[in-house]
Structure formats: structure tokens, C-alpha cells
PDB file of C-alpha atoms in Angstrom:
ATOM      1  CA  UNK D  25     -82.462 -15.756 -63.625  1.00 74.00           C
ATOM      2  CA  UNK D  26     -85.883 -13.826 -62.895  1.00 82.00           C
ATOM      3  CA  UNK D  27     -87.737 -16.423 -65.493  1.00 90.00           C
ATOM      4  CA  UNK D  28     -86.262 -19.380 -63.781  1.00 90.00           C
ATOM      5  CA  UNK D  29     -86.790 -17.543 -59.881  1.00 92.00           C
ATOM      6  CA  UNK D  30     -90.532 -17.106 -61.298  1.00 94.00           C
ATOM      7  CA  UNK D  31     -90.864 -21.255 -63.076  1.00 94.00           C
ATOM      8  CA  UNK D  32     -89.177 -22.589 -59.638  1.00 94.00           C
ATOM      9  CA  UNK D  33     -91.713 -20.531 -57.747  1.00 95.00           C
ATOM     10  CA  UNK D  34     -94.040 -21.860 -59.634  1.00 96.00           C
ATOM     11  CA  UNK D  35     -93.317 -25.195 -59.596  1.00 96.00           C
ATOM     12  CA  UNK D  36     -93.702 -25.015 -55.487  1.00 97.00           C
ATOM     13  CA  UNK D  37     -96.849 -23.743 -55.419  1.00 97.00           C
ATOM     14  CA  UNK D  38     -98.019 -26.135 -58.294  1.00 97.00           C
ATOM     15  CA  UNK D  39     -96.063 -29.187 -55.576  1.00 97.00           C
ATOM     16  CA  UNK D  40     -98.371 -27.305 -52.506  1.00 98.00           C
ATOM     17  CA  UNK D  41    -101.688 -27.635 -54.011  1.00 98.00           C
ATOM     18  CA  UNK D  42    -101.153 -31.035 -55.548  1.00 98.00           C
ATOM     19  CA  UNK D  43     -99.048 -32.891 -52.671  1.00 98.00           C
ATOM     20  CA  UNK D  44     -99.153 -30.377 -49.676  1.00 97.00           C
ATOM     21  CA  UNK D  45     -97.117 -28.584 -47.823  1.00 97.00           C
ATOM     22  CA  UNK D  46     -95.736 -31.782 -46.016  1.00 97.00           C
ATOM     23  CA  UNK D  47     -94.630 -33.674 -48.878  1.00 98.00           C
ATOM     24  CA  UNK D  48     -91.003 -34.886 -50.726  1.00 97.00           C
ATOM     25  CA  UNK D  49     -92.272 -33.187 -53.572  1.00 97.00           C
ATOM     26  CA  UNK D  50     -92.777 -29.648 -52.030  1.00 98.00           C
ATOM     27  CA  UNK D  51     -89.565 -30.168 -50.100  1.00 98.00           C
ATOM     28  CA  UNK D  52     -87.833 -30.867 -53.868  1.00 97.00           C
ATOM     29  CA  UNK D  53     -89.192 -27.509 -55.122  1.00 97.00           C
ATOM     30  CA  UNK D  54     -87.635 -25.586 -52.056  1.00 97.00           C
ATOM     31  CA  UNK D  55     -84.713 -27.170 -52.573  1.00 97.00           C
ATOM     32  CA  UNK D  56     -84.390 -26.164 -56.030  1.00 96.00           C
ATOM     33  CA  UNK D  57     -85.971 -22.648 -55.389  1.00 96.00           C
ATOM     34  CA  UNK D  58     -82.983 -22.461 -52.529  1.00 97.00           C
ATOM     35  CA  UNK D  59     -79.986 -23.105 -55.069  1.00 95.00           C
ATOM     36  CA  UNK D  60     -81.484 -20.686 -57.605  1.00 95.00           C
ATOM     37  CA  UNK D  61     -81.553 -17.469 -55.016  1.00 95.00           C
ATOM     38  CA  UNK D  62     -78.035 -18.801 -53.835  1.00 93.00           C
ATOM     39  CA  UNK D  63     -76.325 -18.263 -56.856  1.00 92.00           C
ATOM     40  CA  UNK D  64     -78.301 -14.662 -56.821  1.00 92.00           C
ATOM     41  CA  UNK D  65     -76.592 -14.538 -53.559  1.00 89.00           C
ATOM     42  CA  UNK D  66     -80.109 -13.858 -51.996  1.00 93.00           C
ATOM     43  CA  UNK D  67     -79.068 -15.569 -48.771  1.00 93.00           C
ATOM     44  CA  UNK D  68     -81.808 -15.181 -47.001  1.00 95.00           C
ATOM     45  CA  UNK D  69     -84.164 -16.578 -49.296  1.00 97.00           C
ATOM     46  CA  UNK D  70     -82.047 -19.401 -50.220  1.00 97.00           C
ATOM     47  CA  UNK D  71     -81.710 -20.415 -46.576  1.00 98.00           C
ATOM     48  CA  UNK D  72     -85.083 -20.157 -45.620  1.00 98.00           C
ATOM     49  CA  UNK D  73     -86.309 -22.202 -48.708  1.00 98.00           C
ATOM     50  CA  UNK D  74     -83.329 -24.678 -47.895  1.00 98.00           C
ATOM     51  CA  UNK D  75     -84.536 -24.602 -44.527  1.00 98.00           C
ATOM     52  CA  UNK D  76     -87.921 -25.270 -45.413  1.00 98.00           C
ATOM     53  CA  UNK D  77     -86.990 -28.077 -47.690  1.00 98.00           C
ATOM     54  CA  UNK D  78     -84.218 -29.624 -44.860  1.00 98.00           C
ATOM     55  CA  UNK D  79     -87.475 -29.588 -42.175  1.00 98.00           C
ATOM     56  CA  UNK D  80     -89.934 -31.282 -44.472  1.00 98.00           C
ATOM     57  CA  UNK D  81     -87.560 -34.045 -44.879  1.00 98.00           C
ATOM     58  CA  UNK D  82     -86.562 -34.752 -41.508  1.00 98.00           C
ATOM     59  CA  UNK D  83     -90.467 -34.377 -40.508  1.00 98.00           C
ATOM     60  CA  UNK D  84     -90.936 -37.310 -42.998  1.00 98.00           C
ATOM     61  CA  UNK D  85     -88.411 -39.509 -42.026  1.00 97.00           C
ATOM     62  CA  UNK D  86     -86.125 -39.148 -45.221  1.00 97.00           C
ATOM     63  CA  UNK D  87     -83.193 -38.394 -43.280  1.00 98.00           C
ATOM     64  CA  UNK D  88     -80.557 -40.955 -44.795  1.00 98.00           C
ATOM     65  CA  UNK D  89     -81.371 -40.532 -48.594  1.00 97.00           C
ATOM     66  CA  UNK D  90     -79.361 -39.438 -51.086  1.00 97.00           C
ATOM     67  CA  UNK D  91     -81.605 -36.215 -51.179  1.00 97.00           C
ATOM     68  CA  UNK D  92     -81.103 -35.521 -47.365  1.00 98.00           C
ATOM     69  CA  UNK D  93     -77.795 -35.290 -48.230  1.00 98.00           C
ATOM     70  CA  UNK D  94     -77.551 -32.947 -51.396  1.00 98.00           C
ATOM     71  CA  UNK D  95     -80.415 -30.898 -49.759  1.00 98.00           C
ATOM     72  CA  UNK D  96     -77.714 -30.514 -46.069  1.00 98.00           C
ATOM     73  CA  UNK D  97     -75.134 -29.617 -49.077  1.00 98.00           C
ATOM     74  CA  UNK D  98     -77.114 -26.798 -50.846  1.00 97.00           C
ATOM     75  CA  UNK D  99     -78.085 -25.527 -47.847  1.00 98.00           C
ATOM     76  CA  UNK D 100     -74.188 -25.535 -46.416  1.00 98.00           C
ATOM     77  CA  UNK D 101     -73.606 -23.492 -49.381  1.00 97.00           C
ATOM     78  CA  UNK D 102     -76.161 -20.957 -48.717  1.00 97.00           C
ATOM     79  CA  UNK D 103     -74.547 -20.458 -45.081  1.00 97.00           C
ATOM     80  CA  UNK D 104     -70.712 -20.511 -46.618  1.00 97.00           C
ATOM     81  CA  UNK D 105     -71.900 -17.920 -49.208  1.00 96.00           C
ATOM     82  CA  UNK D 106     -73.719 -15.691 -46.145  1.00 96.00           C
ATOM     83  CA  UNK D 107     -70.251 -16.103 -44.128  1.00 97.00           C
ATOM     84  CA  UNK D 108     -68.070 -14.892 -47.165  1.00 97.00           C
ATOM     85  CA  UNK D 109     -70.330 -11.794 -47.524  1.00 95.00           C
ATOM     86  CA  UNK D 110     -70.611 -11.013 -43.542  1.00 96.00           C
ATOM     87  CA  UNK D 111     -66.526 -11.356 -43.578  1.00 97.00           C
ATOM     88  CA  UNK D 112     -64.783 -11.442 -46.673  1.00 97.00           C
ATOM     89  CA  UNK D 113     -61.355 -14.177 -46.928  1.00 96.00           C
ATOM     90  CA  UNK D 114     -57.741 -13.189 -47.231  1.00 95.00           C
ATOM     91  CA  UNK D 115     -56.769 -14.245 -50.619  1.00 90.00           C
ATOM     92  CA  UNK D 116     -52.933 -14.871 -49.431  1.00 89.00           C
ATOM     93  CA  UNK D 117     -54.029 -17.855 -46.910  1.00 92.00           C
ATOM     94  CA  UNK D 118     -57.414 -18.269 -47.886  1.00 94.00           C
ATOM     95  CA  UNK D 119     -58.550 -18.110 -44.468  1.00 97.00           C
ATOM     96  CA  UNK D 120     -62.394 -16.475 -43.878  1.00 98.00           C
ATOM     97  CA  UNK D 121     -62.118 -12.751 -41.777  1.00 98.00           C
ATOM     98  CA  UNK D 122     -63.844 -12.781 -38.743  1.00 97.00           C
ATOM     99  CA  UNK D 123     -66.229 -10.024 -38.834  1.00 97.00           C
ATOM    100  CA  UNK D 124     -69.960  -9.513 -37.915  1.00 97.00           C
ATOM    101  CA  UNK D 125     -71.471 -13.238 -38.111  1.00 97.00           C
ATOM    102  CA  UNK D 126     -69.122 -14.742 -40.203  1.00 98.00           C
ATOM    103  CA  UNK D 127     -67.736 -17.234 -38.089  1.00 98.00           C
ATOM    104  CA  UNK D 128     -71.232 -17.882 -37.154  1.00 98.00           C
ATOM    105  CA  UNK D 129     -72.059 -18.558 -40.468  1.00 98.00           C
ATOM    106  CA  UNK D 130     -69.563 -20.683 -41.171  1.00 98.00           C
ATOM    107  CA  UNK D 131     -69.758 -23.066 -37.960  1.00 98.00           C
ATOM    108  CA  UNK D 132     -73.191 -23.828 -39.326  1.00 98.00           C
ATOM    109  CA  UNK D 133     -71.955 -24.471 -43.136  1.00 98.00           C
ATOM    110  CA  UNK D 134     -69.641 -26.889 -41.862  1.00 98.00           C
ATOM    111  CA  UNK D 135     -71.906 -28.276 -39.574  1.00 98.00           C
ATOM    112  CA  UNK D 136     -74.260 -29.186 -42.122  1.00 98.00           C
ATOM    113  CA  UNK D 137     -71.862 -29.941 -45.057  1.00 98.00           C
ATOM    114  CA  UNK D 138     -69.818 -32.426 -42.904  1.00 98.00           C
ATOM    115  CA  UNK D 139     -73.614 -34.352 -42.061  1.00 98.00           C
ATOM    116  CA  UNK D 140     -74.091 -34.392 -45.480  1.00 98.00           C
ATOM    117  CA  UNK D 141     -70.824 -35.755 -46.024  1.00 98.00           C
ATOM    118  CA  UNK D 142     -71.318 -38.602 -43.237  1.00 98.00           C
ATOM    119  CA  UNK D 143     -75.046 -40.155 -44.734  1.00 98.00           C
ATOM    120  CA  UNK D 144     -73.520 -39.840 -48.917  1.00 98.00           C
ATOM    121  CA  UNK D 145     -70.320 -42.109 -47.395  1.00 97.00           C
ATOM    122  CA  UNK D 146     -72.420 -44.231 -45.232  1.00 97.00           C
ATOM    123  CA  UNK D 147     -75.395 -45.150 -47.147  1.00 97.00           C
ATOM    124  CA  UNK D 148     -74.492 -43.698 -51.057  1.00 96.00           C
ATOM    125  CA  UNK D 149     -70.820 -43.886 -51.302  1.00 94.00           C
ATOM    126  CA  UNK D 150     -70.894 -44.987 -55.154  1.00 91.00           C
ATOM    127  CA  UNK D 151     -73.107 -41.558 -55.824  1.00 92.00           C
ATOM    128  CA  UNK D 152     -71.096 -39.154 -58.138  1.00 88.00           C
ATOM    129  CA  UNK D 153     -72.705 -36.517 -55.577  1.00 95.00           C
ATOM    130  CA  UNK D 154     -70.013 -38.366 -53.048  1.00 96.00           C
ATOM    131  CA  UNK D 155     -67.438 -36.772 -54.590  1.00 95.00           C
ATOM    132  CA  UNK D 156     -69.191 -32.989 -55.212  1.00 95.00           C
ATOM    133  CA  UNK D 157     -69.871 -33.298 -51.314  1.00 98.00           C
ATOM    134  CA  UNK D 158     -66.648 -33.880 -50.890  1.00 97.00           C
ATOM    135  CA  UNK D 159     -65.403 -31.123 -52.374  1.00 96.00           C
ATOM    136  CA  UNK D 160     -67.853 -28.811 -51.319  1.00 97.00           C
ATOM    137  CA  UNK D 161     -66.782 -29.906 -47.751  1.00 98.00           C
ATOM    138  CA  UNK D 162     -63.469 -29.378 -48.243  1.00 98.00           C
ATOM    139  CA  UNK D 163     -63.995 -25.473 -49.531  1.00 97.00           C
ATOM    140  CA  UNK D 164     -65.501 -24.807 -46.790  1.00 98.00           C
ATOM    141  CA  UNK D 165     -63.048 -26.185 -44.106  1.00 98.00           C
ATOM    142  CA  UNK D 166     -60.540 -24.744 -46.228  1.00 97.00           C
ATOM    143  CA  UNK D 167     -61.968 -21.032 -45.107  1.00 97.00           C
ATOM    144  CA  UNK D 168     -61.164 -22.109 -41.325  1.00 97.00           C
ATOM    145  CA  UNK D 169     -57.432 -23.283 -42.014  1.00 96.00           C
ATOM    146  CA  UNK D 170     -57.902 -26.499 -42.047  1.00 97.00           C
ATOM    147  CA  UNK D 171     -55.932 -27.036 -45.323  1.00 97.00           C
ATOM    148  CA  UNK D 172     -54.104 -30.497 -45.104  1.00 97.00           C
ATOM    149  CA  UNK D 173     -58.145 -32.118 -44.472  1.00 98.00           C
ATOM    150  CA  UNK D 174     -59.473 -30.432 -47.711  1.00 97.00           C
ATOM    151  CA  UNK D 175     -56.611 -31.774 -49.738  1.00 98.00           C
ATOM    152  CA  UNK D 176     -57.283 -34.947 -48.790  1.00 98.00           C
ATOM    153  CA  UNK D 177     -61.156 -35.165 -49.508  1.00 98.00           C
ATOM    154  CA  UNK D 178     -60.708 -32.987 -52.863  1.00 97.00           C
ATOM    155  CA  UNK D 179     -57.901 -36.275 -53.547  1.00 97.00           C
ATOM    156  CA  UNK D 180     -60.496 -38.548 -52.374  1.00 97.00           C
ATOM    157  CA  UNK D 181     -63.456 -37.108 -55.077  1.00 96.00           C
ATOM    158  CA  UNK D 182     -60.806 -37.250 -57.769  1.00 95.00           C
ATOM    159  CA  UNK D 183     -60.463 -40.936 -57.344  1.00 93.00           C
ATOM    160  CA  UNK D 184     -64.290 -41.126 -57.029  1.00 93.00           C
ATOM    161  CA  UNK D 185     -64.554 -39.047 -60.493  1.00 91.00           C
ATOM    162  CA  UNK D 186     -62.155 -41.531 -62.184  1.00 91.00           C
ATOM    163  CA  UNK D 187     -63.716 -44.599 -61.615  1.00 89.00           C
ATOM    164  CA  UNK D 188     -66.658 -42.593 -62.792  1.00 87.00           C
ATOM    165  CA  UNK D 189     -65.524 -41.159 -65.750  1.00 89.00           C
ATOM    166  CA  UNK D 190     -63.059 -43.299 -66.664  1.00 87.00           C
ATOM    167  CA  UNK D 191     -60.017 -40.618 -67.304  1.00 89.00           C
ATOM    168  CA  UNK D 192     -58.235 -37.539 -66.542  1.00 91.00           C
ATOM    169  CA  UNK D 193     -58.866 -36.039 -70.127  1.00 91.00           C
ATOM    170  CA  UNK D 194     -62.049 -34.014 -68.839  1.00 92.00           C
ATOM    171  CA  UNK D 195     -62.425 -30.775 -67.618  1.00 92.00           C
ATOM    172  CA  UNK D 196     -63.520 -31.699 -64.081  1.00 92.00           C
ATOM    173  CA  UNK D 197     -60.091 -32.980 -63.716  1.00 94.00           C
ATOM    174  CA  UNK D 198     -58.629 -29.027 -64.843  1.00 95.00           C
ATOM    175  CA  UNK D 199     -61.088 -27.696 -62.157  1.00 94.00           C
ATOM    176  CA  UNK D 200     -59.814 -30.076 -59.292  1.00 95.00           C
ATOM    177  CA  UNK D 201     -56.199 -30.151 -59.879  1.00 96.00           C
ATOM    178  CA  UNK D 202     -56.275 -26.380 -60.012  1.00 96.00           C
ATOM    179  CA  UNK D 203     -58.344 -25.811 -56.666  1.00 95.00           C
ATOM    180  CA  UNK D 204     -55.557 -28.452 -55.315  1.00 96.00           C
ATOM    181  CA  UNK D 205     -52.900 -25.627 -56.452  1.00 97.00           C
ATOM    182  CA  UNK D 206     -54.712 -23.155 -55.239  1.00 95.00           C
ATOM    183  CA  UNK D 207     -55.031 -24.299 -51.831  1.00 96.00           C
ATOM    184  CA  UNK D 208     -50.984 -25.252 -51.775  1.00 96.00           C
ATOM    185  CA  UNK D 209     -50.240 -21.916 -53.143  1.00 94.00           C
ATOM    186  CA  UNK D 210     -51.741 -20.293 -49.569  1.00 93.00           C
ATOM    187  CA  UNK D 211     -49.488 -22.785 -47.864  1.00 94.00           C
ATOM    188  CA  UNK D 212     -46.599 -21.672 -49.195  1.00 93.00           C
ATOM    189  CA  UNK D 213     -45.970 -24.882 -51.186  1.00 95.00           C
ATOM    190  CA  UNK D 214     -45.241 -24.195 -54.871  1.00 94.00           C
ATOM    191  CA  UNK D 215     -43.728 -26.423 -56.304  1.00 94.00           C
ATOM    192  CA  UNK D 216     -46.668 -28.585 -55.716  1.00 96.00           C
ATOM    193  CA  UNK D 217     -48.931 -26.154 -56.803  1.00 96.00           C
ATOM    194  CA  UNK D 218     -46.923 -25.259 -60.136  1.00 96.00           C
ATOM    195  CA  UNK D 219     -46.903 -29.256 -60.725  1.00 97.00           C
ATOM    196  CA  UNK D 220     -50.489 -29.551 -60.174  1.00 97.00           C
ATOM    197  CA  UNK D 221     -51.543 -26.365 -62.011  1.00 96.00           C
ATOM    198  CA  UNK D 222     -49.346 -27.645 -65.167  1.00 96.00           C
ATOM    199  CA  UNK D 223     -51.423 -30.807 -65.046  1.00 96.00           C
ATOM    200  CA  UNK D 224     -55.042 -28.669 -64.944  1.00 96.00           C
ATOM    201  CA  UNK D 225     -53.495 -26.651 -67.851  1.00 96.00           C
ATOM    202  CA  UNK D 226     -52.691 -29.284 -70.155  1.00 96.00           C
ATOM    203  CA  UNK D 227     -55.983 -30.597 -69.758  1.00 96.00           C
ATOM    204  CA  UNK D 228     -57.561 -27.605 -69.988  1.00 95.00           C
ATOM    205  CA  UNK D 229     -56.020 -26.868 -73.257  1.00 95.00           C
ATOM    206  CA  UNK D 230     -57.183 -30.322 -74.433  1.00 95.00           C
ATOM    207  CA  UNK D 231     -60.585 -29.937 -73.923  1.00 95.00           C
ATOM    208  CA  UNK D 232     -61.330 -26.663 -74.329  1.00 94.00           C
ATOM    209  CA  UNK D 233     -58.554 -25.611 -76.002  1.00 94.00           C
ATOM    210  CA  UNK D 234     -55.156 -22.710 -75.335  1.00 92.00           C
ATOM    211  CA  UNK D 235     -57.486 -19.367 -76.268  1.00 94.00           C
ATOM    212  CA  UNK D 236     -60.237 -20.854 -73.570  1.00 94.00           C
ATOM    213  CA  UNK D 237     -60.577 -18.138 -70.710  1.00 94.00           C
ATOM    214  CA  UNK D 238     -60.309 -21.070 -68.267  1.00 94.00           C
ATOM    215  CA  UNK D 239     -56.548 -21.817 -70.189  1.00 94.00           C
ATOM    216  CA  UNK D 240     -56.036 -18.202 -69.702  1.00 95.00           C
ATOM    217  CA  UNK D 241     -56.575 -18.224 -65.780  1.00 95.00           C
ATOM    218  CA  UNK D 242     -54.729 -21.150 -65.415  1.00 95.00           C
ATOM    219  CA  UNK D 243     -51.925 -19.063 -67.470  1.00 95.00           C
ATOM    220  CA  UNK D 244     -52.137 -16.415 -65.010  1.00 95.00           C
ATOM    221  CA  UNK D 245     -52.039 -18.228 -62.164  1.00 94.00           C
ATOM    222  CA  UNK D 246     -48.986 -20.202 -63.088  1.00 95.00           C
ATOM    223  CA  UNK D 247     -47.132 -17.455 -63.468  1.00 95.00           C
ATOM    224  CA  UNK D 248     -48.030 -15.744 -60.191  1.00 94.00           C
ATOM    225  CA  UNK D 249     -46.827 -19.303 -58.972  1.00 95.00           C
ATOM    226  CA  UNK D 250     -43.477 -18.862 -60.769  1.00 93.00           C
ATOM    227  CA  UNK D 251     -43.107 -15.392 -58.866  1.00 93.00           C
ATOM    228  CA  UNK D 252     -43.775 -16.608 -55.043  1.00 91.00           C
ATOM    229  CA  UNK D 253     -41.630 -19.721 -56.337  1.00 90.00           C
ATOM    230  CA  UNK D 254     -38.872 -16.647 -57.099  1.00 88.00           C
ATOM    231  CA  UNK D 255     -39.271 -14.785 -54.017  1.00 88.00           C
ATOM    232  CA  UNK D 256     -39.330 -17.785 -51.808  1.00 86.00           C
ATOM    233  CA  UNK D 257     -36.248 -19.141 -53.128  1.00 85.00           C
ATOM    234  CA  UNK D 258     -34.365 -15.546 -53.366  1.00 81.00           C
ATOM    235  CA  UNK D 259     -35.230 -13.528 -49.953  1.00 76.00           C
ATOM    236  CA  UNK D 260     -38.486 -11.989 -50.785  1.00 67.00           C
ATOM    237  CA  UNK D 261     -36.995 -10.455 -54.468  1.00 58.00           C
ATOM    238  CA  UNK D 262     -38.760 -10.242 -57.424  1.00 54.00           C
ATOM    239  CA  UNK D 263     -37.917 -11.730 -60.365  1.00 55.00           C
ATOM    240  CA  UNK D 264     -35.415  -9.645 -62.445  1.00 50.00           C
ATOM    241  CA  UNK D 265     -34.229  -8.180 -59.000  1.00 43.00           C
ATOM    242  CA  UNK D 266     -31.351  -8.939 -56.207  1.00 41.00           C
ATOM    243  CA  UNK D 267     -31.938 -10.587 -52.858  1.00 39.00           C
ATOM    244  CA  UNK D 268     -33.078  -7.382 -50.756  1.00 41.00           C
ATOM    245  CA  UNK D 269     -32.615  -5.000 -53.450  1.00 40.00           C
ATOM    246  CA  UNK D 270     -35.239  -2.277 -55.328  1.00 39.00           C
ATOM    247  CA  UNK D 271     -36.827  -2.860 -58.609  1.00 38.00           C
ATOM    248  CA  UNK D 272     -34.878   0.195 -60.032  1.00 37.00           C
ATOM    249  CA  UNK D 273     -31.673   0.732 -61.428  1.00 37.00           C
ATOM    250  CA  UNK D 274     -29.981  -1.566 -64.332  1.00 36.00           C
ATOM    251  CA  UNK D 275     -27.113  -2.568 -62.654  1.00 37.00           C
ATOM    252  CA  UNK D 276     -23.130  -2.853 -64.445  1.00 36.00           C
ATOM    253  CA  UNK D 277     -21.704  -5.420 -65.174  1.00 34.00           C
TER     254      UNK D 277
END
């Protein structure tokens, strides 16, 4: 990532001294220079650069295009990322710890996610990015509890990715059914989740085939499915073991 950190910083300060500091263009380059330091998870580069970019925009008036909205969305993501490092998330429930400014941080990812999600519905609903926003809203309401909401937008994008795509046979499909499962699996609903997961498996394994490592975590996490499915419907047991009892012991007949 350091050649593309160094291209992207060079492509702002080629934007700067052709188009200015107040311009779309420049605001397009700290964009892009944003998403590259957040998936360094150099937070507070990527949020000052998506700051920069957000400003520029909103100075200029380009505050209900489709780039207002991705640019609220990458920038969302560089606060989400900044509250899962200040607190950490239990991965039983999902839900975000509240420690240092993690809450904080969050309150302002979903602040500026959900705008991004109200201009791509109002003005760009047909956008693919609809969808991603969706999504992307959704995972981070998801780290405040608010489970049943982000089942229904991630529902909502996979219609929107049909109609775009045309079928299920695709690996965004895997992806999306399995983030379903995962959210129903910290509800405590499993069979759901073990339905759904099947579906992102067989998929999976039809586009990238059963020795994928994306098969293989989908393997994994149907089976840790099939356990809380065991325990939930046997007192807390694991499989292999009586209601209450220790894992120990063979037992007579």
C-alpha cells in the first residue's frame, strides 16, 4: 500500500496545482487518499482527508450527488473503524464496547452513513452504490443493537443487487446471505442463520469452488451454528454430552 499511499498523494497535489484547493477534483483525490489510509487503519489521516474532501463539496454546492453520498459513506467508515479500535465489539451479540470514545465515534459514523443513505435513496436510488450504502449502514447500526433495522436494509440491497446482476449465482450473494447469518446467530436465531449460511455456502462453492478459504469459513461457521443450535435445544450441553452434564466420562449403557 505505500506505492499506492505515495500515487494517491500524488494525484492530490497534481488536482491542487491544476484545479485548486477548492475544486471537485481535489475533493476526489482526498476522497480516494481517505479510503486508502482507512484500510491501513490510519484513522486519523483517513478522516481528515475525508473531512477535507466532505467540506470541499458542501462549500461547492455538490451536496445531493451521487459523490456526496459515497464520500459521507467512506468517511462513516473511517469513524466506525476509529470506534472499533477505541472499544472493541463482543463477538457473542455483536454489540460495540463502550470504552474511551467509542460511542463517540460511532454516533458520528451513523450520523453520516444514515445522510448518505437518505440523498443515494432520494436522488440515486437505481445506483448499485444504493445497495453498498445500505449495507454499510446496516454494519454499523448493527454495532449499537439495532439488529432487526440492519436485516432489513442488508434484504433491501440484495433485491437492489438482483435486479442488477440478474441472479443469485455470484459471490456477492455468499457475502450477504452470510453477514445475514451472522447477525441472526448474535440473536440467538439459528435456524435462520444455518438456512441462510447453507444458501451462502452453496454459492460459494459454485463460484469459487469447496477448497476456496471463503467455502472454508462458511464451513466453520456452520458448524459453530450446529453447536449453539445443540445447546439451545438441549439446556446449554454440548454436543455428544447430557442436558447439565460434564464433557467427561463415557457413560453405560
Amino acid at each position: 500500500y505505500a506505492e499506492v499511499v505515495t500515487l494517491v498523494q500524488k494525484s492530490l497535489e497534481d488536482a491542487v496545482s491544476w484545479y485548486g484547493e477548492n475544486s471537485l477534483q481535489t475533493a476526489y483525490a482526498h476522497d480516494e487518499l481517505s479510503k486508502v489510509f482507512t484500510r491501513l487503519q490510519r484513522n486519523e489521516l483517513a478522516i481528515h482527508h475525508g473531512t477535507k474532501a466532505l467540506d470541499i463539496r458542501t462549500a461547492l454546492g455538490d451536496v445531493t450527488s451521487r459523490y456526496y453520498a459515497l464520500t459521507l459513506q467512506h468517511l462513516a467508515m473511517a469513524w466506525l473503524d476509529a470506534a472499533l479500535i477505541a472499544g472493541g465489539f463482543n463477538p457473542e451479540n455483536g454489540l460495540l464496547h463502550d470504552r474511551g470514545d467509542s460511542m463517540k465515534h460511532i454516533q458520528k459514523a451513523k450520523e453520516l452513513v444514515s445522510r448518505a443513505h437518505t440523498i443515494i435513496t432520494t436522488y440515486h436510488a437505481d445506483s448499485p452504490d444504493c445497495g453498498t450504502i445500505k449495507i454499510n449502514l446496516g454494519n454499523v447500526i448493527g454495532y449499537l443493537g439495532e439488529n432487526e433495522k440492519k436485516i432489513a436494509l442488508n434484504y433491501e440491497a440484495l433485491e437492489m443487487h438482483k435486479k442488477v446482476i440478474g441472479h443469485e449465482n455470484h459471490q456477492t450473494f455468499a457475502n450477504m446471505y452470510a453477514n445475514i447469518a451472522r447477525t441472526l446467530m448474535t440473536m440467538n436465531r439459528f435456524t435462520e442463520a444455518e438456512e441462510l449460511m447453507k444458501k451462502a455456502y452453496n454459492i460459494s462453492v459454485s463460484t469459487l469452488g469447496p477448497h476456496s478459504g471463503h467455502a472454508g469459513w462458511i464451513r466453520r461457521r456452520l458448524g459453530e451454528i450446529s453447536d449453539m443450535k445443540h445447546r439451545q435445544e438441549h439446556g446449554g450441553a454440548m454436543p455428544g454430552t447430557a442436558p447439565g452434564g460434564g464433557g467427561g466420562g463415557g457413560g453405560g449403557g
